[in-house]
Coordinates of C-alpha atoms and ligand atoms in Angstrom, one line a residue:
M1 CA 59.2 20.1 -87.6
A2 CA 59.0 16.4 -87.8
D3 CA 60.7 15.4 -91.0
S4 CA 60.5 11.6 -91.3
F5 CA 64.0 10.1 -91.5
P6 CA 64.7 6.8 -93.3
S7 CA 65.6 3.9 -91.0
D8 CA 68.6 3.1 -93.2
G9 CA 69.5 6.8 -93.6
L10 CA 73.0 7.7 -94.8
V11 CA 74.5 10.3 -92.4
L12 CA 77.8 12.0 -92.9
G13 CA 79.5 12.9 -89.6
I14 CA 82.2 15.5 -89.2
E15 CA 84.4 15.9 -86.1
S16 CA 87.0 18.6 -85.5
S17 CA 86.8 19.5 -81.7
C18 CA 90.5 19.1 -80.9
D19 CA 93.4 17.8 -83.0
E20 CA 91.7 15.3 -85.2
M21 CA 89.8 16.1 -88.4
A22 CA 87.5 13.2 -89.1
A23 CA 84.6 12.4 -91.5
A24 CA 82.5 9.2 -91.7
V25 CA 79.4 7.9 -93.3
L26 CA 77.0 5.7 -91.3
R27 CA 74.0 3.8 -92.5
G28 CA 71.0 3.4 -90.1
G29 CA 73.1 4.8 -87.2
R30 CA 75.2 1.6 -86.8
E31 CA 76.7 0.3 -90.0
I32 CA 80.0 2.0 -90.8
V33 CA 80.1 2.7 -94.6
S34 CA 83.4 4.8 -94.5
S35 CA 85.6 6.6 -92.0
A36 CA 88.6 8.9 -92.4
V37 CA 90.7 10.4 -89.6
H38 CA 93.5 12.9 -90.0
G39 CA 95.6 13.3 -86.9
Q40 CA 98.0 16.1 -86.0
E41 CA 100.5 14.4 -83.8
S42 CA 103.5 15.6 -85.7
V43 CA 102.2 19.2 -85.6
H44 CA 101.9 19.3 -81.8
A45 CA 104.6 16.8 -80.7
P46 CA 107.4 19.5 -80.5
Y47 CA 105.2 21.4 -77.9
G48 CA 104.2 18.4 -75.8
G49 CA 100.5 19.3 -76.1
V50 CA 97.9 20.7 -78.5
V51 CA 98.5 24.2 -79.6
P52 CA 95.0 25.5 -80.5
E53 CA 96.0 28.0 -83.2
L54 CA 98.0 25.3 -85.0
A55 CA 95.2 22.8 -84.7
S56 CA 92.6 25.1 -86.4
R57 CA 95.0 26.1 -89.1
D58 CA 95.7 22.4 -89.9
H59 CA 92.0 21.7 -89.9
V60 CA 91.4 24.4 -92.5
R61 CA 94.1 22.8 -94.6
V62 CA 92.7 19.3 -94.6
V63 CA 88.9 19.6 -94.0
S64 CA 87.7 19.3 -97.6
G65 CA 90.2 16.4 -98.4
V66 CA 89.1 14.4 -95.3
V67 CA 85.4 14.8 -96.1
E68 CA 86.0 14.0 -99.8
A69 CA 87.9 10.9 -98.7
A70 CA 85.0 9.6 -96.6
L71 CA 82.5 10.3 -99.4
K72 CA 84.7 8.6 -102.0
E73 CA 85.3 5.5 -99.8
A74 CA 81.5 5.4 -99.4
G75 CA 81.0 5.9 -103.2
L76 CA 78.6 8.7 -102.5
S77 CA 78.1 12.3 -103.6
P78 CA 76.9 14.8 -101.0
A79 CA 73.4 14.9 -102.6
E80 CA 73.0 11.2 -102.0
L81 CA 73.2 11.6 -98.2
D82 CA 70.1 11.8 -96.0
G83 CA 71.6 14.0 -93.3
L84 CA 74.7 15.6 -91.8
A85 CA 75.9 15.6 -88.2
V86 CA 78.7 17.7 -86.8
T87 CA 80.4 18.3 -83.4
A88 CA 79.3 21.6 -82.1
G89 CA 81.1 21.3 -78.8
P90 CA 82.7 21.1 -76.3
G91 CA 86.2 21.6 -77.6
L92 CA 88.5 24.2 -78.9
V93 CA 86.3 26.8 -80.6
G94 CA 88.7 27.6 -83.4
S95 CA 88.9 23.9 -84.2
L96 CA 85.2 23.3 -83.9
L97 CA 84.4 26.2 -86.2
V98 CA 86.2 24.6 -89.1
G99 CA 84.1 21.4 -89.1
L100 CA 80.9 23.3 -88.2
S101 CA 81.3 25.9 -91.0
F102 CA 82.1 23.2 -93.5
A103 CA 79.1 21.1 -92.4
K104 CA 76.8 24.1 -92.6
A105 CA 78.0 24.9 -96.2
L106 CA 77.6 21.3 -97.3
A107 CA 74.1 21.1 -95.7
F108 CA 73.0 24.4 -97.2
S109 CA 74.3 23.7 -100.7
N110 CA 72.8 20.2 -100.8
D111 CA 69.6 21.0 -98.9
L112 CA 70.4 18.3 -96.3
P113 CA 68.9 18.1 -92.7
F114 CA 71.7 18.8 -90.2
V115 CA 72.3 18.6 -86.5
G116 CA 75.0 19.6 -84.1
V117 CA 76.2 16.8 -81.7
H118 CA 77.7 17.0 -78.2
H119 CA 81.1 15.5 -78.4
L120 CA 80.7 13.4 -75.2
V121 CA 77.3 12.0 -76.4
G122 CA 79.3 11.0 -79.5
H123 CA 81.9 9.2 -77.3
L124 CA 79.2 7.4 -75.4
V125 CA 77.3 6.3 -78.5
A126 CA 80.5 4.9 -80.0
A127 CA 80.1 1.9 -77.6
E128 CA 76.8 1.1 -79.3
V129 CA 78.2 1.0 -82.8
A130 CA 79.6 -2.2 -84.1
G131 CA 83.3 -1.9 -85.1
Q132 CA 83.9 -2.8 -88.6
G133 CA 84.2 -6.6 -88.4
S134 CA 85.1 -6.6 -84.7
G135 CA 81.5 -7.0 -83.4
E136 CA 82.6 -5.4 -80.1
G137 CA 79.9 -3.3 -78.6
A138 CA 77.4 -4.4 -81.2
D139 CA 74.8 -5.4 -78.8
L140 CA 74.9 -2.6 -76.4
V141 CA 71.6 -0.7 -75.9
P142 CA 70.6 1.6 -73.1
P143 CA 70.3 1.5 -70.2
Y144 CA 73.9 1.4 -69.1
V145 CA 76.5 3.4 -67.2
G146 CA 78.9 5.3 -69.4
L147 CA 82.5 6.2 -68.3
V148 CA 84.0 8.9 -70.5
V149 CA 87.8 9.0 -70.1
S150 CA 89.5 11.3 -72.6
G151 CA 92.0 14.1 -72.8
G152 CA 89.5 16.7 -71.7
H153 CA 86.9 14.7 -69.7
T154 CA 86.6 12.0 -67.0
A155 CA 83.0 11.5 -66.0
L156 CA 80.4 8.9 -65.2
Y157 CA 76.9 9.0 -66.8
R158 CA 73.6 7.2 -66.5
V159 CA 72.6 6.5 -70.1
G160 CA 68.9 5.7 -70.4
A161 CA 66.7 4.7 -73.4
E162 CA 65.1 8.1 -73.2
G163 CA 66.6 11.5 -72.9
L164 CA 70.1 12.7 -72.4
P165 CA 72.8 11.0 -70.4
V166 CA 72.7 12.1 -66.7
L167 CA 76.0 13.1 -65.0
L168 CA 76.8 10.9 -61.9
G169 CA 80.3 12.1 -61.2
E170 CA 83.3 13.8 -62.8
T171 CA 86.9 14.9 -62.2
R172 CA 87.5 17.7 -59.9
D173 CA 90.7 18.8 -61.6
D174 CA 92.6 17.0 -64.4
A175 CA 91.1 14.5 -66.8
A176 CA 92.6 11.0 -66.9
G177 CA 94.0 11.5 -70.4
E178 CA 95.4 14.9 -69.4
A179 CA 97.2 13.2 -66.5
F180 CA 98.7 10.7 -68.9
D181 CA 99.9 13.5 -71.1
K182 CA 101.4 15.5 -68.2
V183 CA 103.1 12.5 -66.6
A184 CA 104.5 11.4 -70.0
K185 CA 106.1 14.9 -70.2
L186 CA 107.6 14.4 -66.7
L187 CA 109.0 11.1 -67.8
G188 CA 110.5 12.5 -71.0
L189 CA 108.1 10.5 -73.1
P190 CA 106.6 11.9 -76.4
Y191 CA 103.1 13.4 -77.0
P192 CA 100.4 12.0 -76.9
G193 CA 101.3 10.6 -73.5
G194 CA 98.7 7.9 -73.2
P195 CA 100.0 5.5 -75.9
A196 CA 103.6 6.4 -75.0
I197 CA 103.1 5.5 -71.4
S198 CA 101.3 2.3 -72.1
K199 CA 104.0 1.2 -74.5
V200 CA 106.8 1.8 -72.1
A201 CA 104.8 0.3 -69.2
L202 CA 104.7 -3.1 -70.9
T203 CA 108.2 -3.7 -69.5
G204 CA 107.7 -2.0 -66.2
D205 CA 106.9 -3.2 -62.7
P206 CA 103.5 -1.7 -61.6
T207 CA 104.4 -2.2 -57.9
A208 CA 107.8 -0.5 -58.2
V209 CA 106.7 3.1 -57.4
D210 CA 104.3 3.6 -54.5
L211 CA 101.6 6.0 -55.8
P212 CA 98.3 7.1 -54.3
R213 CA 95.0 5.8 -55.8
P214 CA 93.3 9.2 -56.3
M215 CA 89.8 9.6 -54.9
A216 CA 88.1 12.9 -54.6
R217 CA 85.8 12.6 -51.6
R218 CA 85.5 9.1 -50.2
G219 CA 82.1 7.6 -51.0
G220 CA 81.3 9.8 -53.9
L221 CA 81.6 9.3 -57.6
D222 CA 84.0 12.1 -58.5
F223 CA 87.6 11.7 -59.6
S224 CA 90.8 13.7 -59.1
Y225 CA 94.1 13.3 -60.9
S226 CA 96.2 16.4 -60.2
G227 CA 97.4 14.9 -56.9
L228 CA 98.6 11.7 -58.7
K229 CA 100.6 13.8 -61.2
T230 CA 102.2 15.7 -58.3
A231 CA 103.0 12.4 -56.5
V232 CA 104.9 11.3 -59.6
S233 CA 106.8 14.6 -59.8
V234 CA 107.7 14.5 -56.1
E235 CA 108.9 10.9 -56.3
L236 CA 110.9 11.7 -59.4
E237 CA 112.6 14.6 -57.6
R238 CA 113.3 12.3 -54.5
R239 CA 115.1 9.9 -56.8
G240 CA 117.3 12.7 -58.2
G241 CA 115.3 13.7 -61.2
L242 CA 114.7 12.2 -64.7
R243 CA 118.4 12.3 -65.6
S244 CA 119.3 9.8 -62.8
L245 CA 116.7 7.3 -63.9
S246 CA 117.5 4.2 -66.0
E247 CA 115.3 3.1 -68.9
Q248 CA 113.9 0.4 -66.5
D249 CA 113.1 3.1 -63.9
V250 CA 111.1 5.0 -66.4
A251 CA 109.2 1.8 -67.4
D252 CA 108.5 1.2 -63.7
F253 CA 107.2 4.7 -63.2
A254 CA 105.0 4.4 -66.3
A255 CA 103.6 1.0 -65.2
S256 CA 103.0 2.2 -61.6
F257 CA 101.2 5.4 -62.8
E258 CA 99.1 3.6 -65.4
T259 CA 98.0 1.1 -62.7
A260 CA 97.1 3.9 -60.3
V261 CA 94.9 5.5 -62.9
A262 CA 93.3 2.2 -64.0
E263 CA 92.6 1.2 -60.4
S264 CA 91.1 4.5 -59.4
L265 CA 88.9 4.6 -62.5
V266 CA 87.8 1.0 -61.9
A267 CA 87.0 1.6 -58.2
R268 CA 84.7 4.6 -59.0
A269 CA 83.1 2.7 -61.9
A270 CA 82.4 -0.4 -59.7
R271 CA 80.9 1.9 -57.1
A272 CA 78.6 3.5 -59.7
M273 CA 77.5 0.1 -61.0
K274 CA 76.4 -0.7 -57.4
T275 CA 74.6 2.5 -56.7
E276 CA 72.9 2.4 -60.1
S277 CA 72.2 -1.3 -59.9
A278 CA 73.5 -1.4 -63.5
R279 CA 74.6 -4.5 -65.3
R280 CA 76.7 -2.9 -68.1
I281 CA 79.2 -0.2 -68.3
A282 CA 80.5 1.4 -71.5
V283 CA 84.0 2.7 -71.2
V284 CA 84.7 5.3 -73.9
G285 CA 87.1 8.0 -75.0
G286 CA 90.9 8.0 -75.7
V287 CA 91.9 6.4 -72.4
A288 CA 89.5 3.5 -73.0
A289 CA 92.2 2.4 -75.5
N290 CA 94.4 1.6 -72.6
R291 CA 95.1 -2.1 -72.3
R292 CA 95.6 -2.2 -68.5
L293 CA 92.3 -0.3 -67.9
R294 CA 90.5 -2.8 -70.1
E295 CA 92.0 -5.7 -68.2
E296 CA 91.2 -4.3 -64.8
M297 CA 87.7 -3.2 -65.7
H298 CA 86.9 -6.7 -67.1
A299 CA 88.3 -8.3 -63.9
A300 CA 86.2 -5.9 -61.7
G301 CA 83.2 -6.8 -63.8
A302 CA 83.8 -10.5 -63.3
R303 CA 84.0 -9.9 -59.5
G304 CA 81.1 -7.4 -59.3
G305 CA 78.7 -9.1 -61.7
F306 CA 78.7 -6.5 -64.5
E307 CA 79.9 -6.5 -68.1
A308 CA 82.4 -3.9 -69.4
V309 CA 82.0 -2.9 -73.0
F310 CA 84.7 -1.0 -74.8
P311 CA 84.4 0.4 -78.3
P312 CA 87.0 -0.9 -80.8
M313 CA 90.3 0.9 -80.4
D314 CA 89.7 3.3 -83.4
L315 CA 86.3 4.4 -82.0
C316 CA 87.9 5.2 -78.6
T317 CA 89.9 8.1 -79.7
D318 CA 88.3 11.0 -81.6
N319 CA 86.5 9.9 -84.8
A320 CA 83.5 10.9 -86.9
V321 CA 81.7 7.5 -86.7
M322 CA 80.5 8.4 -83.2
I323 CA 79.3 11.8 -84.3
A324 CA 77.4 10.3 -87.3
A325 CA 75.9 7.8 -84.9
A326 CA 74.8 10.3 -82.2
G327 CA 73.5 12.6 -85.0
T328 CA 71.5 9.8 -86.6
R329 CA 69.7 9.3 -83.3
L330 CA 68.8 13.0 -83.2
L331 CA 67.7 13.2 -86.9
E332 CA 65.5 10.1 -86.4
R333 CA 63.7 11.9 -83.6
G334 CA 63.1 14.9 -85.8
V335 CA 65.7 17.2 -84.3
R336 CA 67.2 19.7 -86.8
D337 CA 69.5 22.6 -86.4
D338 CA 69.7 25.6 -88.7
L339 CA 72.6 27.6 -89.9
S340 CA 72.6 29.8 -86.8
L341 CA 74.1 26.9 -84.7
E342 CA 77.2 28.1 -82.9
A343 CA 80.2 26.3 -81.6
F344 CA 80.6 26.1 -77.8
S345 CA 83.7 25.4 -75.7
R346 CA 82.2 24.1 -72.5
V347 CA 78.6 23.0 -72.0
P348 CA 77.3 20.1 -69.9
I349 CA 75.4 17.4 -71.8
G350 CA 72.1 18.3 -70.3
E351 CA 72.2 22.1 -71.0
A352 CA 71.3 24.4 -73.8
P353 CA 71.9 24.5 -76.7
W354 CA 71.6 20.8 -76.1
R355 CA 68.1 19.6 -75.9
D356 CA 66.6 16.4 -74.8
P357 CA 66.0 14.4 -78.0
A358 CA 63.0 12.8 -76.2
Q359 CA 61.4 16.2 -76.0
A360 CA 61.9 17.1 -79.6
P361 CA 58.7 17.9 -81.5
A362 CA 57.1 14.6 -82.7
Ligands
LIG401 O1 89.1 11.0 -76.8 P1 90.4 11.6 -77.2 O2 91.0 11.1 -78.6 O3 90.3 13.2 -77.3 C1 89.6 13.9 -76.4 O4 88.4 14.1 -76.6 O5 90.3 14.4 -75.5 O6 91.4 11.3 -76.0 C2 92.8 11.7 -76.1 C3 93.4 11.3 -74.8 C4 94.9 11.8 -74.7 O7 95.0 12.4 -73.4 C5 95.7 10.5 -74.8 O8 96.9 10.6 -74.1 C6 94.8 9.5 -74.3 O9 93.5 9.8 -74.7 N1 95.1 8.1 -74.8 C7 95.5 7.1 -73.9 C8 95.7 6.0 -74.8 N2 95.5 6.3 -76.1 C9 95.1 7.7 -76.0 N3 95.6 7.0 -72.6 C10 96.0 5.9 -72.1 N4 96.3 4.8 -72.8 C11 96.2 4.8 -74.2 N5 96.5 3.7 -74.9
LIG402 ZN1 87.1 13.1 -77.6

């Protein structure tokens, strides 16, 4: 089926893969018409991490309100949309099903073309979307190297003008964001750990605690973060545990840990830029909001002759703009899903049910 799709098509995106329920309308795959995000930090904070059952229950509670908010801000009724895009995975299946079922119902009742989007493709495409007014990332077009650093993923991709992103390397154990969340817990800081650690780290000395720069396999492009988390825990114990630390000590631990993560990410990214002979790297996902990582990556780019592009802060963490953007690219190529589309918890970008948009029927 090769439905033609208008070049300035209005696409509603819906994202619910983890603990954010988000909806957004995009025109022509780049212009943000509206965006609404409902987070669940207060729901999960008492547990120090996302509780899947609570996440999906909260999604059920807010889904129609969030979608309505995005449509209202855009001044549109569902029937005025040209298409619908929804995250189908990877993520928590209970969470995904809420957004996916809602999207299917909306598509069916308004006779709208609809596509499922891979969450990580969404994160990567976020770097190509101009932030409202910020202009950051506005000129990024493939080819480039993409570094996805989120709560669930840490991976490098080759993003070409055609086809799906190709995996170059990924974490062997914990994701970088997961390490932030776990180390925050060790340091008695609140959930989510990334923003909490960065805030405390502002007053810390990044050289105060000697931590390893985690590298899985020298010379490769893989990452590893569980050893770093263990190193923090061992050093904490050696100093008599959290209770014997002053506020300044905690800040020093936070700054030292943040720097170790940033440096290891930058080292791998710089290596990928060399082996790929690439000139631009897009750094995306929740951890891309980290100030120190941004600074170190820009500095490495200046040294190594490449440009680092970061999405605006609100497009780093989970949002629906990125899903609408990735979905628009699929819809424009004639890709459509039907109501049998299922949610999936773990599927690499290049595998079924994800198909290469370049190979979609023309
Ligand atoms: O992309 P995202 O919103 O959700 C996933 O797809 O996982 O990423 C969430 C992750 C969390 O682990 C959070 O601690 C981390 O991103 N994060 C940060 C910062 N803001 C969010 N990590 C470091 N520094 C930050 N400023
Ligand atoms: Zn994400």
